[in-house]
PDB file of C-alpha atoms and ligand atoms in Angstrom:
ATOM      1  CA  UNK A   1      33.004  58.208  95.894  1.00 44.00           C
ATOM      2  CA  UNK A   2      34.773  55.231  97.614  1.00 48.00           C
ATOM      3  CA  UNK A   3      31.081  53.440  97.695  1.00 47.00           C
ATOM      4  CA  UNK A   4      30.951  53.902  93.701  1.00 51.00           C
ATOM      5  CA  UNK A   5      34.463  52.423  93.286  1.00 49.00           C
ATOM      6  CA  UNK A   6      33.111  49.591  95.837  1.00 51.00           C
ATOM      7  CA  UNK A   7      30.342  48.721  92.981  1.00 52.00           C
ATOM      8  CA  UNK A   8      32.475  49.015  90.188  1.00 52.00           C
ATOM      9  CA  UNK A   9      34.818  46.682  92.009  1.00 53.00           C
ATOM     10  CA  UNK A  10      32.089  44.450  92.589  1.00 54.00           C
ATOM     11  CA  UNK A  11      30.992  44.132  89.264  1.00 52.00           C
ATOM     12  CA  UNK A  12      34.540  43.763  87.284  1.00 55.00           C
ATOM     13  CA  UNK A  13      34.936  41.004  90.192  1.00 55.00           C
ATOM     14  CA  UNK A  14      31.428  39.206  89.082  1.00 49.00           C
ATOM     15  CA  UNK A  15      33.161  39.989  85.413  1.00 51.00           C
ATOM     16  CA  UNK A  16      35.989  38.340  86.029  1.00 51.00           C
ATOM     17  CA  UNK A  17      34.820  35.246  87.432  1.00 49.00           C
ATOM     18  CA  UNK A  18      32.184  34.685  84.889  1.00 45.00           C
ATOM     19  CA  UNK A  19      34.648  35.066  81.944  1.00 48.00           C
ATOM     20  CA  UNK A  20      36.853  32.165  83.864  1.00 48.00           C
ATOM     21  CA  UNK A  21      39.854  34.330  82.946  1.00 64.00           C
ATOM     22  CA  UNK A  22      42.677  34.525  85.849  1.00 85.00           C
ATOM     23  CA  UNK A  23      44.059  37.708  86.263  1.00 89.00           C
ATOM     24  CA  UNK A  24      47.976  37.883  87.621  1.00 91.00           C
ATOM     25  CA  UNK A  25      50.260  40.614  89.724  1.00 93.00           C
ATOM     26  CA  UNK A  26      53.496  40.549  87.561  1.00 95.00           C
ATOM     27  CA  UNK A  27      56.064  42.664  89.186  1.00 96.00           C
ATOM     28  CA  UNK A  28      57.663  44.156  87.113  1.00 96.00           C
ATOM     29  CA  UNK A  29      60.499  46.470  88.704  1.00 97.00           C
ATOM     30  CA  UNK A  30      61.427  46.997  92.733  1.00 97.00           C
ATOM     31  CA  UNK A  31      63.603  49.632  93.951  1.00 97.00           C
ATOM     32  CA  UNK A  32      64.759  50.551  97.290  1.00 97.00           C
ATOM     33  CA  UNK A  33      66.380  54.317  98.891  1.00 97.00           C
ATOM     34  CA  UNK A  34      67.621  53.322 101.942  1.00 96.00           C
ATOM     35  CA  UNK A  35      68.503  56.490 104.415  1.00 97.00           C
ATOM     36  CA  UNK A  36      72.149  55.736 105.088  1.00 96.00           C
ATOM     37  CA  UNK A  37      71.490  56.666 108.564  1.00 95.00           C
ATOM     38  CA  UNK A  38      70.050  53.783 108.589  1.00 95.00           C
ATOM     39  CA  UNK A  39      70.568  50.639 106.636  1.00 96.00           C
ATOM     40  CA  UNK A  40      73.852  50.146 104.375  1.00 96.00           C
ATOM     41  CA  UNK A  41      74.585  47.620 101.729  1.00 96.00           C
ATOM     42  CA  UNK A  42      70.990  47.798  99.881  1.00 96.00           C
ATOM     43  CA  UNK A  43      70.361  45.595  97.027  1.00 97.00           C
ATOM     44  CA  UNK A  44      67.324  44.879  95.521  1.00 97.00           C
ATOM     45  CA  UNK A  45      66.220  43.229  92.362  1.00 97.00           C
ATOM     46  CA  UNK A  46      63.917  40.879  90.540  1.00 97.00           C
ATOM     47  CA  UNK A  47      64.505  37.231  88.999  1.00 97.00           C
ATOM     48  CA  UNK A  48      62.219  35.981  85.993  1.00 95.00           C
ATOM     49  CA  UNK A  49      60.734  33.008  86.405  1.00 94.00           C
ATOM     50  CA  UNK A  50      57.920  32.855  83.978  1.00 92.00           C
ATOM     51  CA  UNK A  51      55.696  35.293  81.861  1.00 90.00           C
ATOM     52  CA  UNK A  52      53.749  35.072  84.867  1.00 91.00           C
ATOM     53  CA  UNK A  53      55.988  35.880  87.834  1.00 93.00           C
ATOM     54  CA  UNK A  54      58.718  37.265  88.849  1.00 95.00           C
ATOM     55  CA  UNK A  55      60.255  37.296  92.329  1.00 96.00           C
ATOM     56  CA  UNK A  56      61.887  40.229  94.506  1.00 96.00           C
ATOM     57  CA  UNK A  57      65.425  39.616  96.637  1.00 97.00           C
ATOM     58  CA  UNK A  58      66.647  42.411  98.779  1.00 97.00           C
ATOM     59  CA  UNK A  59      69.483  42.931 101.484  1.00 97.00           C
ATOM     60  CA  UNK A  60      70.167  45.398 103.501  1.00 97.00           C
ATOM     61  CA  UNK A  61      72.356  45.807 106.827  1.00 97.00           C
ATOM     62  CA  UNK A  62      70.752  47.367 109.455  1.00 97.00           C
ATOM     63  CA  UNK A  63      72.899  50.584 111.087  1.00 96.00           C
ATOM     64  CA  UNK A  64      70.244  51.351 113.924  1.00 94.00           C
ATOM     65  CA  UNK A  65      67.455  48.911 114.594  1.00 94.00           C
ATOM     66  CA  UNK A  66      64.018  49.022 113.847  1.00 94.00           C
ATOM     67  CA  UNK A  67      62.110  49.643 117.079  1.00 93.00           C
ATOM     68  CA  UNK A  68      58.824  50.994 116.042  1.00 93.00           C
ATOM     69  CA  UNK A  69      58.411  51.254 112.259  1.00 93.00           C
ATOM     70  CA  UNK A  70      55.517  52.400 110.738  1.00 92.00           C
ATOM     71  CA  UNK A  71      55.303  51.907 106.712  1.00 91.00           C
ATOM     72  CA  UNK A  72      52.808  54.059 104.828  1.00 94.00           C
ATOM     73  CA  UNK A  73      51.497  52.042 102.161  1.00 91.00           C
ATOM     74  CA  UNK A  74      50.109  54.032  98.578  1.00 95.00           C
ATOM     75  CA  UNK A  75      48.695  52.925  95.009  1.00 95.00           C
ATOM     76  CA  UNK A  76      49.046  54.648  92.025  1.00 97.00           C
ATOM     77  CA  UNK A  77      48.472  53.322  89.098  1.00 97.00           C
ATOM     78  CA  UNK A  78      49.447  54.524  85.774  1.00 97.00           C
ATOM     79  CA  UNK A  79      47.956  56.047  82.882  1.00 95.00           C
ATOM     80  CA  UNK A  80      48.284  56.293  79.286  1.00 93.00           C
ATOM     81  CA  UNK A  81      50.952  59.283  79.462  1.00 95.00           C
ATOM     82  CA  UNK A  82      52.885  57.013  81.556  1.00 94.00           C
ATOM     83  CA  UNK A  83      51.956  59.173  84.779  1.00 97.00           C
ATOM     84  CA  UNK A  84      51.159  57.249  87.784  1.00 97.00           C
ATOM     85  CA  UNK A  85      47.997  58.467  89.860  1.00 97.00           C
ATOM     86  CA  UNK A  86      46.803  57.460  93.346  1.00 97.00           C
ATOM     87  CA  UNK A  87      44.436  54.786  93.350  1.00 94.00           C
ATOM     88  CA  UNK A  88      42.607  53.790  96.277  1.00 90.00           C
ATOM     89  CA  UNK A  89      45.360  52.555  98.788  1.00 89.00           C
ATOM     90  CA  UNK A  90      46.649  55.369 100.911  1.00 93.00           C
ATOM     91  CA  UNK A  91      47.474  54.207 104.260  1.00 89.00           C
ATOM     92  CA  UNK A  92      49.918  53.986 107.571  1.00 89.00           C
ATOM     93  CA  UNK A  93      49.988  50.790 109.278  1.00 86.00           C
ATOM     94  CA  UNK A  94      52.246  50.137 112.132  1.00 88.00           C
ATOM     95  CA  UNK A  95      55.084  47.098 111.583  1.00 87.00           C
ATOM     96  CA  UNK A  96      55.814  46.486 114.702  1.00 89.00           C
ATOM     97  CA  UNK A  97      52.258  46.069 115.782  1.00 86.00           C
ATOM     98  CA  UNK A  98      51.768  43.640 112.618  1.00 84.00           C
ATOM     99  CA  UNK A  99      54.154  41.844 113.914  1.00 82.00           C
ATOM    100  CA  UNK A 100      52.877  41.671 117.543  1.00 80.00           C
ATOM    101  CA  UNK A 101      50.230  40.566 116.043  1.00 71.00           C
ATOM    102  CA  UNK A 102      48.097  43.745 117.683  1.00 66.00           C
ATOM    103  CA  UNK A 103      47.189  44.722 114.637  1.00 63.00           C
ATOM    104  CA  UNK A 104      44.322  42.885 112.350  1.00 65.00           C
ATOM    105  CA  UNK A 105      43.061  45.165 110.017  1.00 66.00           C
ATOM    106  CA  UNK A 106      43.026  43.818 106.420  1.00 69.00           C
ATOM    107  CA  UNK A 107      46.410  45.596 105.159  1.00 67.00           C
ATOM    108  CA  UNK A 108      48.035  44.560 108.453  1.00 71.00           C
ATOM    109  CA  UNK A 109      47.343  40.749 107.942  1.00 75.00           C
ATOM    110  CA  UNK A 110      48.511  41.349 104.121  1.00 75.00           C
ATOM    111  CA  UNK A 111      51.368  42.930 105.683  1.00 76.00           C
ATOM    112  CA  UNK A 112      52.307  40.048 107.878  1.00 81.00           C
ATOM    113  CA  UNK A 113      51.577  37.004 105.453  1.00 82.00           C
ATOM    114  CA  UNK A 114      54.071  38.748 103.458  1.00 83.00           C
ATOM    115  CA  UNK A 115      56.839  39.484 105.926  1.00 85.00           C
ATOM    116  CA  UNK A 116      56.475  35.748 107.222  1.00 87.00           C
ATOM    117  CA  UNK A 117      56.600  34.509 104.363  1.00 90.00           C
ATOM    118  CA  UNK A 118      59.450  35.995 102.339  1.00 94.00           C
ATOM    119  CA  UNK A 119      61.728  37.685 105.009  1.00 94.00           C
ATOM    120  CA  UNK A 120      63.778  36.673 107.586  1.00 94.00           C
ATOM    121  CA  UNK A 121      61.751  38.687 110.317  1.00 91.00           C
ATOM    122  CA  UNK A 122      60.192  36.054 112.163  1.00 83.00           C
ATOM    123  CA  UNK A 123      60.422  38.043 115.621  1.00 84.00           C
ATOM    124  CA  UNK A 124      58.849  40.949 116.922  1.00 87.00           C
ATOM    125  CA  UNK A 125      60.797  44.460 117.031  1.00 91.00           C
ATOM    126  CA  UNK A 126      63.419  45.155 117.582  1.00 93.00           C
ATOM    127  CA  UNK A 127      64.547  43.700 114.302  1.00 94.00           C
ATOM    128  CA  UNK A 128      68.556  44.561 113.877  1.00 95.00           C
ATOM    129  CA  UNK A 129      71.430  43.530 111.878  1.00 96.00           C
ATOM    130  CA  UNK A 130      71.111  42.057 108.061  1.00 97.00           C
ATOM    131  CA  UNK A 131      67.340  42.242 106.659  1.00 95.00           C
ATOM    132  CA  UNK A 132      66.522  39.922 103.779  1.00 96.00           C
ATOM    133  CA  UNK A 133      63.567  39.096 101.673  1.00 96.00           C
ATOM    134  CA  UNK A 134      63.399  36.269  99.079  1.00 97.00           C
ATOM    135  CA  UNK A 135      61.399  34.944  96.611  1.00 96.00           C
ATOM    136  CA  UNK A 136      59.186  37.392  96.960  1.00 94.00           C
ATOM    137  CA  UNK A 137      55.785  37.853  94.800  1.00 92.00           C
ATOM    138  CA  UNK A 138      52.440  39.724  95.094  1.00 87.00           C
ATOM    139  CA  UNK A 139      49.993  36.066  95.229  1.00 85.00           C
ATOM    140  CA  UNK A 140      46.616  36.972  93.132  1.00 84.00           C
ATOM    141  CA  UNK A 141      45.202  34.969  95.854  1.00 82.00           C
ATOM    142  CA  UNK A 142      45.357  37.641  98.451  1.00 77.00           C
ATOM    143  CA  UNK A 143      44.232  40.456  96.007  1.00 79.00           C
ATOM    144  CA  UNK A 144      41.176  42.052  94.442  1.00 80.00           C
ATOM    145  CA  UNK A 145      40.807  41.933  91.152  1.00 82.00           C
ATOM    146  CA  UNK A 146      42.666  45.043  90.162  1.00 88.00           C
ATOM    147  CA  UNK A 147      41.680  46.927  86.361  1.00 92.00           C
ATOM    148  CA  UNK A 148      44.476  45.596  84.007  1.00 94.00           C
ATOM    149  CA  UNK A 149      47.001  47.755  83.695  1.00 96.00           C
ATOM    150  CA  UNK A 150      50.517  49.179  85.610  1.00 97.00           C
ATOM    151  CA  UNK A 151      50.768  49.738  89.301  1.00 96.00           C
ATOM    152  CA  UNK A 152      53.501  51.030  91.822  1.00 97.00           C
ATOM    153  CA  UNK A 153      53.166  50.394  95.299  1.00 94.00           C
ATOM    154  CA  UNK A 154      55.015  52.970  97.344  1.00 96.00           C
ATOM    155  CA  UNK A 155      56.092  51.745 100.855  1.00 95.00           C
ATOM    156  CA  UNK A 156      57.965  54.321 102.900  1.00 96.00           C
ATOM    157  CA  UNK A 157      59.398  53.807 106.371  1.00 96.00           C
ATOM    158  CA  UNK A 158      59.699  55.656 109.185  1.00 96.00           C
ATOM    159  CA  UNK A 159      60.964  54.855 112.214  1.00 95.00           C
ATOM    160  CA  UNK A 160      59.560  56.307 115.670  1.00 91.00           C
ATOM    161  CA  UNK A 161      61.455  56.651 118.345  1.00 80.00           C
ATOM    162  CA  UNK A 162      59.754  57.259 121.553  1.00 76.00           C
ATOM    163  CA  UNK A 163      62.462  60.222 122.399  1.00 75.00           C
ATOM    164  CA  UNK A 164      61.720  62.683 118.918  1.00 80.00           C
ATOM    165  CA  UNK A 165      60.138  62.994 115.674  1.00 88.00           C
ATOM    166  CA  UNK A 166      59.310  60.386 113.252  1.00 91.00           C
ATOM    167  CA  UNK A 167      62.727  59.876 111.141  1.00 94.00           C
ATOM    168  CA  UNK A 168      62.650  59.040 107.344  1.00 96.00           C
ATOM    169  CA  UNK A 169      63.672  54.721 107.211  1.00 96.00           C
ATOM    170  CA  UNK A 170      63.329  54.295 103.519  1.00 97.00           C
ATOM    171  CA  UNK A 171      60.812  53.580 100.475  1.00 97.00           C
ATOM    172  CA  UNK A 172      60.466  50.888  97.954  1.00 96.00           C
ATOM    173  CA  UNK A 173      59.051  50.964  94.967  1.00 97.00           C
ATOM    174  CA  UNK A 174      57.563  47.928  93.830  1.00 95.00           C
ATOM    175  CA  UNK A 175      56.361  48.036  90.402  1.00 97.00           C
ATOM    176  CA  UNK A 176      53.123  45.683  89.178  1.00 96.00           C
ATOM    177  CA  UNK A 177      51.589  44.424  85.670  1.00 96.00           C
ATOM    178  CA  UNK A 178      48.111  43.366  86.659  1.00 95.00           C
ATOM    179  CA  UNK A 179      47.296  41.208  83.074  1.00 93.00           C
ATOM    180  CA  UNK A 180      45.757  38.181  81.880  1.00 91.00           C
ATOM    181  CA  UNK A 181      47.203  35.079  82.584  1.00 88.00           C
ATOM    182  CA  UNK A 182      49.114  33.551  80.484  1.00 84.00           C
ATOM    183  CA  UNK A 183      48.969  30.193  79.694  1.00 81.00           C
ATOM    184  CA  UNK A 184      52.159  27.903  80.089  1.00 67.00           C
ATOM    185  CA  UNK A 185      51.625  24.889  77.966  1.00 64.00           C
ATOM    186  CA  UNK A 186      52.930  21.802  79.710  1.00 57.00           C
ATOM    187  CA  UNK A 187      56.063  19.972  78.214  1.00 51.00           C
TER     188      UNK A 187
HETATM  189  C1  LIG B 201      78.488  46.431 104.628  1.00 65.10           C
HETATM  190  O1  LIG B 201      79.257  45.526 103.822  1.00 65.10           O
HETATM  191  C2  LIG B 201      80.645  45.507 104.140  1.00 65.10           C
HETATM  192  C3  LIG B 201      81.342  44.627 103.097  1.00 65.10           C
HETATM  193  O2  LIG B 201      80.727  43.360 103.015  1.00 65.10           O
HETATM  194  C4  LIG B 201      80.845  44.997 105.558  1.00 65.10           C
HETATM  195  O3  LIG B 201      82.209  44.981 105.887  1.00 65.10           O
HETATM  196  C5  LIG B 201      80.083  45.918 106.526  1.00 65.10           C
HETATM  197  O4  LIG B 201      80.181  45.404 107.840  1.00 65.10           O
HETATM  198  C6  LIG B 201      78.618  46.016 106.107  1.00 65.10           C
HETATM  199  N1  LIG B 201      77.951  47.018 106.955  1.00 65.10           N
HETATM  200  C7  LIG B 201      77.153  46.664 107.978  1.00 65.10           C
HETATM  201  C8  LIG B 201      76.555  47.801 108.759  1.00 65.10           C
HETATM  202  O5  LIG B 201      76.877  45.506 108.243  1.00 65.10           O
HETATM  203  C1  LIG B 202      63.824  32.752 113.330  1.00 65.10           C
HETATM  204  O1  LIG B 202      64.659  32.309 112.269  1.00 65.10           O
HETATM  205  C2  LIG B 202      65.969  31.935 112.684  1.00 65.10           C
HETATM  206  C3  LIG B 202      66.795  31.647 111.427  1.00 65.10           C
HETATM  207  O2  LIG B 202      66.020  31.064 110.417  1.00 65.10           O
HETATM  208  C4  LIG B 202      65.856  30.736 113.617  1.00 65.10           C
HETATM  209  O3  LIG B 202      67.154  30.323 114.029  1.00 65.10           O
HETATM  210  C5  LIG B 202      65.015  31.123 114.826  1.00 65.10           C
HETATM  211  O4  LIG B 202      64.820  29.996 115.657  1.00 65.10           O
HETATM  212  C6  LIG B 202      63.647  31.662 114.388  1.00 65.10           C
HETATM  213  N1  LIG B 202      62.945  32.179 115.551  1.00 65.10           N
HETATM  214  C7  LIG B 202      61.628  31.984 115.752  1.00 65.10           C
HETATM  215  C8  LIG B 202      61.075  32.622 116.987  1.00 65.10           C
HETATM  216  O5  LIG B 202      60.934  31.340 114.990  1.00 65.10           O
HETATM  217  C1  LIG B 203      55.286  54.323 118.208  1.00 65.10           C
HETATM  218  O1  LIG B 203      54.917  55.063 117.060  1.00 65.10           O
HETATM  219  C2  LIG B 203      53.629  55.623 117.133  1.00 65.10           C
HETATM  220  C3  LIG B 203      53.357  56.293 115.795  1.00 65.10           C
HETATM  221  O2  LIG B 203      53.279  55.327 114.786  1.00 65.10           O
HETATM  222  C4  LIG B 203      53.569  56.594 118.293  1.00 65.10           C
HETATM  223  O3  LIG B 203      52.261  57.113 118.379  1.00 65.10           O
HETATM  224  C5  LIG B 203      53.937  55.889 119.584  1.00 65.10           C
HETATM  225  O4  LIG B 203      53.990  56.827 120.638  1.00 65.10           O
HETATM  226  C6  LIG B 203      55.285  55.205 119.451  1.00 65.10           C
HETATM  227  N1  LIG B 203      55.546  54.382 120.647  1.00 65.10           N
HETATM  228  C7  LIG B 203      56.724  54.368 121.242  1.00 65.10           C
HETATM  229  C8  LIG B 203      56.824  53.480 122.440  1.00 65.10           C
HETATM  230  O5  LIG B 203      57.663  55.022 120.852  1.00 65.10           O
END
């Protein structure tokens, strides 16, 4: 199954670069639940800046700190009854270990490029107090080449504590418009 989709990839991919056409990762909503056991003062939103690209800001104060936060990541992506599906992505990665740098596997250096990047977690756990991210975009760069269409990536956090069960963090929902390009003619 995952081997088909693997050739199928493969070939839109030759597809794409053939036709010279650049795909981009619009976002196109973001929402955040915070548990209010945990973080307080949550906003989150998106800024135009072109057809092309919008960027994500979110706040949050932290109540207890983040210690050792796992984030399971998911795809779905939407069909023609407006009903979003998994797709492909389904998977836990540990934030705290991305950030240690102990962890290397491909989502976990996606992960991190984007944390370093956009947020003001530049330190290893635990990570306390006011969270921010800013200016923050899905680059085409790091992606495959994604069917056109809509997307949601569902990132939910949990937080384990090495004295009990894993406890419920948060999710955001970060909504994507894989499309053509368009072009932005120069002034
Ligand atoms: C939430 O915001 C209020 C008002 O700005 C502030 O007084 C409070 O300290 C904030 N909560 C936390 C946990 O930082
Ligand atoms: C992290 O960022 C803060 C604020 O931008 C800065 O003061 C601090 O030196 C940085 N720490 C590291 C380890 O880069
Ligand atoms: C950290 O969380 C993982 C689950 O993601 C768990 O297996 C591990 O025991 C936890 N470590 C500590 C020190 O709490």
């Amino acid at each position: 199954m995952y081997f088909r989709i693997g050739i199928i990839f493969y070939l839109w991919h030759l597809y794409r670069v053939c036709a010279d056409s650049a795909l981009v990762y619009k976002s196109t909503n973001i929402e955040c639940f915070p548990d209010p056991a945990f973080a307080v003062n949550a906003t989150c939103y998106l800024k135009a800046i072109n057809w092309n690209k919008a960027v994500a800001y979110m706040d949050c104060d932290l109540i207890l700190p983040l210690a050792n936060t796992s984030v399971h990541i998911e795809l779905f992506k939407r069909d023609y009854s407006n009903r979003y599906h998994p797709f492909l992505v389904n998977a836990v990665v540990n934030l705290c270990d991305i950030i240690s740098k102990r962890n290397f596997f491909t989502y976990g250096m996606m992960f991190w490029k984007v944390i370093k990047k956009y947020t003001n977690v530049n330190h290893s756990c635990p990570i306390k107090g006011h969270l921010l991210a800013r200016n923050l975009y899905i680059d085409e760069k790091l992606m495959p080449n994604f069917p056109l269409g809509f997307y949601l990536f569902s990132l939910k956090f949990y937080e384990n504590y090495a004295d009990g069960p894993a406890r419920f963090v948060g999710t955001v929902k970060f909504y994507v418009n894989v499309k053509e390009m368009v072009k932005i003619k120069q002034q």
